[in-house]
PDB file of C-alpha atoms and ligand atoms in Angstrom:
ATOM      1  CA  MET A  19     -41.856  51.524  51.597  1.00 95.00           C
ATOM      2  CA  PRO A  20     -39.665  54.214  51.707  1.00 97.00           C
ATOM      3  CA  THR A  21     -37.509  54.801  49.161  1.00 96.00           C
ATOM      4  CA  ILE A  22     -34.129  53.675  49.800  1.00 97.00           C
ATOM      5  CA  ILE A  23     -30.739  54.442  47.723  1.00 98.00           C
ATOM      6  CA  GLU A  24     -28.127  51.666  48.535  1.00 98.00           C
ATOM      7  CA  SER A  25     -25.680  51.040  45.916  1.00 98.00           C
ATOM      8  CA  ASN A  26     -23.688  47.744  45.474  1.00 98.00           C
ATOM      9  CA  LEU A  27     -19.907  47.321  44.792  1.00 98.00           C
ATOM     10  CA  LEU A  28     -19.652  46.827  41.595  1.00 98.00           C
ATOM     11  CA  VAL A  29     -16.704  48.535  39.683  1.00 98.00           C
ATOM     12  CA  GLY A  30     -18.399  49.827  36.434  1.00 96.00           C
ATOM     13  CA  ASN A  31     -15.878  51.790  33.950  1.00 98.00           C
ATOM     14  CA  ASP A  32     -15.058  54.239  35.904  1.00 98.00           C
ATOM     15  CA  HIS A  33     -11.603  55.423  36.429  1.00 98.00           C
ATOM     16  CA  PHE A  34     -10.057  55.715  39.888  1.00 99.00           C
ATOM     17  CA  ALA A  35      -7.272  58.081  41.205  1.00 99.00           C
ATOM     18  CA  ILE A  36      -4.700  57.075  44.382  1.00 99.00           C
ATOM     19  CA  ILE A  37      -2.762  59.518  45.881  1.00 98.00           C
ATOM     20  CA  VAL A  38      -0.126  58.247  48.107  1.00 98.00           C
ATOM     21  CA  SER A  39       2.461  59.766  50.432  1.00 98.00           C
ATOM     22  CA  ARG A  40       5.847  58.464  50.302  1.00 98.00           C
ATOM     23  CA  PHE A  41       6.149  59.739  53.797  1.00 97.00           C
ATOM     24  CA  ASN A  42       6.386  56.720  55.975  1.00 97.00           C
ATOM     25  CA  ASP A  43       6.158  54.523  53.153  1.00 98.00           C
ATOM     26  CA  LEU A  44       6.462  51.552  54.961  1.00 98.00           C
ATOM     27  CA  ILE A  45       3.136  52.420  56.062  1.00 98.00           C
ATOM     28  CA  THR A  46       1.837  54.026  52.727  1.00 98.00           C
ATOM     29  CA  ARG A  47       2.795  50.848  50.180  1.00 98.00           C
ATOM     30  CA  ARG A  48       0.710  48.092  52.332  1.00 98.00           C
ATOM     31  CA  LEU A  49      -2.131  50.919  52.303  1.00 98.00           C
ATOM     32  CA  LEU A  50      -1.968  51.496  48.336  1.00 98.00           C
ATOM     33  CA  ASP A  51      -2.257  47.810  48.101  1.00 98.00           C
ATOM     34  CA  GLY A  52      -5.220  47.082  50.278  1.00 98.00           C
ATOM     35  CA  ALA A  53      -6.395  49.510  47.720  1.00 98.00           C
ATOM     36  CA  LEU A  54      -5.444  47.972  44.920  1.00 98.00           C
ATOM     37  CA  ASP A  55      -6.368  44.824  45.656  1.00 98.00           C
ATOM     38  CA  THR A  56      -9.857  45.971  46.982  1.00 98.00           C
ATOM     39  CA  PHE A  57     -10.637  47.538  43.306  1.00 98.00           C
ATOM     40  CA  ARG A  58      -9.600  44.714  41.495  1.00 98.00           C
ATOM     41  CA  ARG A  59     -11.458  42.318  43.726  1.00 98.00           C
ATOM     42  CA  HIS A  60     -14.713  44.122  42.728  1.00 98.00           C
ATOM     43  CA  GLY A  61     -14.004  44.417  39.145  1.00 98.00           C
ATOM     44  CA  ALA A  62     -11.210  46.735  38.397  1.00 98.00           C
ATOM     45  CA  LYS A  63      -8.876  46.648  35.504  1.00 98.00           C
ATOM     46  CA  ASP A  64      -5.621  47.924  36.004  1.00 98.00           C
ATOM     47  CA  ASP A  65      -6.141  50.435  33.294  1.00 98.00           C
ATOM     48  CA  GLN A  66      -9.047  52.005  35.641  1.00 98.00           C
ATOM     49  CA  ILE A  67      -6.458  52.729  38.404  1.00 98.00           C
ATOM     50  CA  THR A  68      -4.231  55.560  38.353  1.00 98.00           C
ATOM     51  CA  VAL A  69      -1.292  55.779  41.279  1.00 99.00           C
ATOM     52  CA  VAL A  70       0.007  59.292  41.699  1.00 98.00           C
ATOM     53  CA  TRP A  71       2.897  59.401  44.309  1.00 98.00           C
ATOM     54  CA  ALA A  72       2.770  62.830  47.005  1.00 98.00           C
ATOM     55  CA  PRO A  73       6.377  63.646  49.181  1.00 98.00           C
ATOM     56  CA  GLY A  74       4.521  63.601  52.441  1.00 97.00           C
ATOM     57  CA  SER A  75       0.565  63.937  53.389  1.00 97.00           C
ATOM     58  CA  PHE A  76       0.846  67.489  53.905  1.00 96.00           C
ATOM     59  CA  GLU A  77       1.051  67.712  49.841  1.00 98.00           C
ATOM     60  CA  LEU A  78      -1.636  65.483  49.421  1.00 98.00           C
ATOM     61  CA  PRO A  79      -4.814  67.997  49.086  1.00 98.00           C
ATOM     62  CA  GLN A  80      -2.853  69.937  46.268  1.00 98.00           C
ATOM     63  CA  LEU A  81      -2.398  66.631  44.767  1.00 98.00           C
ATOM     64  CA  ALA A  82      -6.390  65.893  45.203  1.00 98.00           C
ATOM     65  CA  GLN A  83      -7.027  69.342  44.265  1.00 98.00           C
ATOM     66  CA  HIS A  84      -5.550  68.853  40.458  1.00 98.00           C
ATOM     67  CA  VAL A  85      -6.882  64.911  40.296  1.00 98.00           C
ATOM     68  CA  ALA A  86     -10.121  65.870  40.783  1.00 98.00           C
ATOM     69  CA  SER A  87     -10.485  68.825  38.927  1.00 98.00           C
ATOM     70  CA  SER A  88      -9.084  67.006  35.410  1.00 98.00           C
ATOM     71  CA  LYS A  89     -12.746  65.476  35.988  1.00 95.00           C
ATOM     72  CA  LYS A  90     -10.676  62.733  34.428  1.00 98.00           C
ATOM     73  CA  PHE A  91     -11.627  59.998  37.580  1.00 98.00           C
ATOM     74  CA  SER A  92     -14.910  58.987  39.309  1.00 98.00           C
ATOM     75  CA  ALA A  93     -13.374  59.515  42.936  1.00 98.00           C
ATOM     76  CA  VAL A  94      -9.458  60.133  44.379  1.00 98.00           C
ATOM     77  CA  ILE A  95      -8.118  58.020  47.335  1.00 98.00           C
ATOM     78  CA  ALA A  96      -5.444  59.862  49.466  1.00 98.00           C
ATOM     79  CA  LEU A  97      -3.561  57.711  51.645  1.00 98.00           C
ATOM     80  CA  GLY A  98      -1.209  58.659  54.249  1.00 98.00           C
ATOM     81  CA  ALA A  99       0.725  57.716  57.257  1.00 97.00           C
ATOM     82  CA  VAL A 100       1.287  60.727  60.111  1.00 96.00           C
ATOM     83  CA  ILE A 101       2.651  59.179  62.835  1.00 95.00           C
ATOM     84  CA  GLN A 102       3.008  61.214  66.116  1.00 94.00           C
ATOM     85  CA  GLY A 103       6.622  62.547  67.094  1.00 86.00           C
ATOM     86  CA  GLU A 104       8.382  64.565  69.414  1.00 82.00           C
ATOM     87  CA  THR A 105       6.532  68.563  68.510  1.00 87.00           C
ATOM     88  CA  THR A 106       2.676  69.225  67.312  1.00 88.00           C
ATOM     89  CA  HIS A 107       3.488  68.934  63.773  1.00 86.00           C
ATOM     90  CA  HIS A 108       1.640  66.449  62.985  1.00 89.00           C
ATOM     91  CA  ASP A 109      -1.324  68.659  64.450  1.00 86.00           C
ATOM     92  CA  TYR A 110      -0.942  70.948  61.884  1.00 89.00           C
ATOM     93  CA  ILE A 111      -0.856  68.143  58.919  1.00 92.00           C
ATOM     94  CA  ASN A 112      -3.483  66.101  60.340  1.00 93.00           C
ATOM     95  CA  HIS A 113      -6.120  68.956  60.192  1.00 92.00           C
ATOM     96  CA  GLN A 114      -4.750  71.105  57.262  1.00 94.00           C
ATOM     97  CA  VAL A 115      -4.911  67.845  55.102  1.00 97.00           C
ATOM     98  CA  ALA A 116      -8.663  66.755  56.665  1.00 97.00           C
ATOM     99  CA  ALA A 117      -9.644  69.928  55.758  1.00 97.00           C
ATOM    100  CA  GLY A 118      -8.206  70.219  52.480  1.00 98.00           C
ATOM    101  CA  LEU A 119      -9.845  66.848  51.273  1.00 98.00           C
ATOM    102  CA  MET A 120     -13.185  67.839  52.264  1.00 98.00           C
ATOM    103  CA  HIS A 121     -12.980  71.164  50.668  1.00 98.00           C
ATOM    104  CA  THR A 122     -12.097  69.023  47.313  1.00 98.00           C
ATOM    105  CA  ALA A 123     -14.780  66.902  47.251  1.00 98.00           C
ATOM    106  CA  GLN A 124     -17.484  69.941  47.771  1.00 98.00           C
ATOM    107  CA  GLU A 125     -15.733  71.777  45.445  1.00 98.00           C
ATOM    108  CA  THR A 126     -15.371  69.391  42.437  1.00 98.00           C
ATOM    109  CA  GLY A 127     -18.710  66.822  43.667  1.00 98.00           C
ATOM    110  CA  VAL A 128     -15.774  64.405  43.340  1.00 98.00           C
ATOM    111  CA  PRO A 129     -15.452  62.010  46.331  1.00 98.00           C
ATOM    112  CA  VAL A 130     -12.507  62.142  47.566  1.00 98.00           C
ATOM    113  CA  LEU A 131     -11.571  59.347  50.405  1.00 98.00           C
ATOM    114  CA  PHE A 132      -9.654  60.149  53.824  1.00 98.00           C
ATOM    115  CA  GLY A 133      -7.259  57.536  53.705  1.00 98.00           C
ATOM    116  CA  VAL A 134      -4.923  58.734  55.709  1.00 98.00           C
ATOM    117  CA  LEU A 135      -3.864  57.136  59.471  1.00 97.00           C
ATOM    118  CA  THR A 136      -3.665  59.462  62.092  1.00 96.00           C
ATOM    119  CA  CYS A 137      -1.320  57.608  64.730  1.00 96.00           C
ATOM    120  CA  GLU A 138       0.597  57.977  68.101  1.00 94.00           C
ATOM    121  CA  ASN A 139       2.827  54.920  67.003  1.00 96.00           C
ATOM    122  CA  LEU A 140       4.162  52.934  64.269  1.00 96.00           C
ATOM    123  CA  ASP A 141       2.367  49.743  66.150  1.00 97.00           C
ATOM    124  CA  GLN A 142      -0.787  51.636  66.121  1.00 97.00           C
ATOM    125  CA  ALA A 143      -0.547  52.694  62.030  1.00 97.00           C
ATOM    126  CA  LEU A 144       0.662  49.198  61.244  1.00 98.00           C
ATOM    127  CA  ASN A 145      -2.455  47.616  62.757  1.00 98.00           C
ATOM    128  CA  ARG A 146      -4.308  49.555  60.170  1.00 98.00           C
ATOM    129  CA  ALA A 147      -2.405  48.519  57.715  1.00 98.00           C
ATOM    130  CA  GLY A 148      -3.304  45.221  57.254  1.00 97.00           C
ATOM    131  CA  GLY A 149      -2.681  44.171  60.915  1.00 97.00           C
ATOM    132  CA  LYS A 150      -5.278  43.587  62.961  1.00 97.00           C
ATOM    133  CA  VAL A 151      -7.571  46.585  62.943  1.00 97.00           C
ATOM    134  CA  GLY A 152      -7.925  46.255  58.790  1.00 98.00           C
ATOM    135  CA  ASN A 153      -6.485  48.225  56.153  1.00 98.00           C
ATOM    136  CA  LYS A 154      -7.092  51.579  55.432  1.00 98.00           C
ATOM    137  CA  GLY A 155      -6.776  51.355  51.805  1.00 98.00           C
ATOM    138  CA  THR A 156      -8.964  48.620  51.418  1.00 98.00           C
ATOM    139  CA  GLU A 157     -11.532  51.162  53.617  1.00 98.00           C
ATOM    140  CA  CYS A 158     -10.952  53.783  51.088  1.00 98.00           C
ATOM    141  CA  ALA A 159     -11.293  51.362  47.877  1.00 98.00           C
ATOM    142  CA  LEU A 160     -14.669  50.261  49.302  1.00 98.00           C
ATOM    143  CA  ALA A 161     -15.798  53.649  50.211  1.00 98.00           C
ATOM    144  CA  ALA A 162     -14.634  55.415  46.997  1.00 98.00           C
ATOM    145  CA  ILE A 163     -16.895  52.636  44.853  1.00 98.00           C
ATOM    146  CA  GLU A 164     -20.029  53.151  47.178  1.00 98.00           C
ATOM    147  CA  MET A 165     -19.918  56.665  46.379  1.00 98.00           C
ATOM    148  CA  VAL A 166     -19.544  56.262  42.878  1.00 98.00           C
ATOM    149  CA  ASN A 167     -22.210  54.155  42.499  1.00 98.00           C
ATOM    150  CA  THR A 168     -24.556  56.007  45.037  1.00 98.00           C
ATOM    151  CA  LEU A 169     -24.539  59.291  42.968  1.00 98.00           C
ATOM    152  CA  LYS A 170     -25.207  57.492  39.920  1.00 98.00           C
ATOM    153  CA  LEU A 171     -28.344  56.302  41.815  1.00 98.00           C
ATOM    154  CA  LEU A 172     -28.972  59.686  43.431  1.00 98.00           C
ATOM    155  CA  ASN A 173     -28.265  60.835  39.594  1.00 97.00           C
ATOM    156  CA  SER A 174     -30.802  58.622  37.601  1.00 97.00           C
ATOM    157  CA  SER A 175     -33.408  58.817  40.563  1.00 96.00           C
ATOM    158  CA  GLY A 176     -33.641  62.747  40.073  1.00 97.00           C
ATOM    159  CA  ILE A 177     -31.930  63.441  42.965  1.00 96.00           C
TER     160      ILE A 177
HETATM  161  N1  INI B  19       4.204  63.912  56.681  1.00 71.13           N
HETATM  162  C1  INI B  19       3.466  62.623  56.717  1.00 71.13           C
HETATM  163  O1  INI B  19       3.117  61.913  55.682  1.00 71.13           O
HETATM  164  N2  INI B  19       3.456  61.599  57.854  1.00 71.13           N
HETATM  165  C2  INI B  19       3.962  62.482  58.603  1.00 71.13           C
HETATM  166  O2  INI B  19       4.414  61.729  59.943  1.00 71.13           O
HETATM  167  C3  INI B  19       4.806  63.490  59.023  1.00 71.13           C
HETATM  168  N3  INI B  19       5.804  63.852  59.334  1.00 71.13           N
HETATM  169  O3  INI B  19       5.644  63.218  60.959  1.00 71.13           O
HETATM  170  O4  INI B  19       6.632  65.027  59.863  1.00 71.13           O
HETATM  171  C4  INI B  19       4.801  63.787  57.054  1.00 71.13           C
HETATM  172  N4  INI B  19       5.871  65.435  57.206  1.00 71.13           N
HETATM  173  C5  INI B  19       6.117  65.674  55.797  1.00 71.13           C
HETATM  174  C6  INI B  19       4.864  66.709  55.456  1.00 71.13           C
HETATM  175  O5  INI B  19       3.689  65.720  55.007  1.00 71.13           O
HETATM  176  C7  INI B  19       5.693  67.164  54.446  1.00 71.13           C
HETATM  177  O6  INI B  19       5.994  66.360  52.947  1.00 71.13           O
HETATM  178  C8  INI B  19       6.629  67.915  54.626  1.00 71.13           C
HETATM  179  O7  INI B  19       6.508  68.829  55.791  1.00 71.13           O
HETATM  180  C9  INI B  19       6.441  69.203  53.410  1.00 71.13           C
HETATM  181  O8  INI B  19       5.889  70.081  53.199  1.00 71.13           O
END
């Protein structure tokens, strides 16, 4: 039999930070609701969750870096919605945000979840914020719980 490391999705005593962009808050509030609902339904109490508002998605990596470096949280979720306009502004934001968040995860060892929708239009964003394609906030909360628990399993297995 192979050794299989696969965690459950139960929240223990861990604390989670959610950093959420105010830009496009019609969408991001829905992502936040999805994340909060999922954490609660998986056992988290409200005092285990801290929500930090950012002006826009571009600012998410700096706040994620600050929060993850504090070592007060087992995982950090970054939520935003970048919707294409008439210029290539969104391209610069998307790539920098993704790279910045990944950099923080690797540098701090704290899981940082990428909950930034990168859409062509509002409809696509709504569909991914509790509409017919799910809720990226929910997905990130589940991924955060799984990452935290998987890292614990790896540590307890001496890996
Ligand atoms: N921020 C977003 O989160 N989504 C967007 O679609 C967006 N657009 O398209 O401009 C956006 N811009 C603001 C940006 O994130 C910064 O807050 C701003 O540039 C100040 O640094």
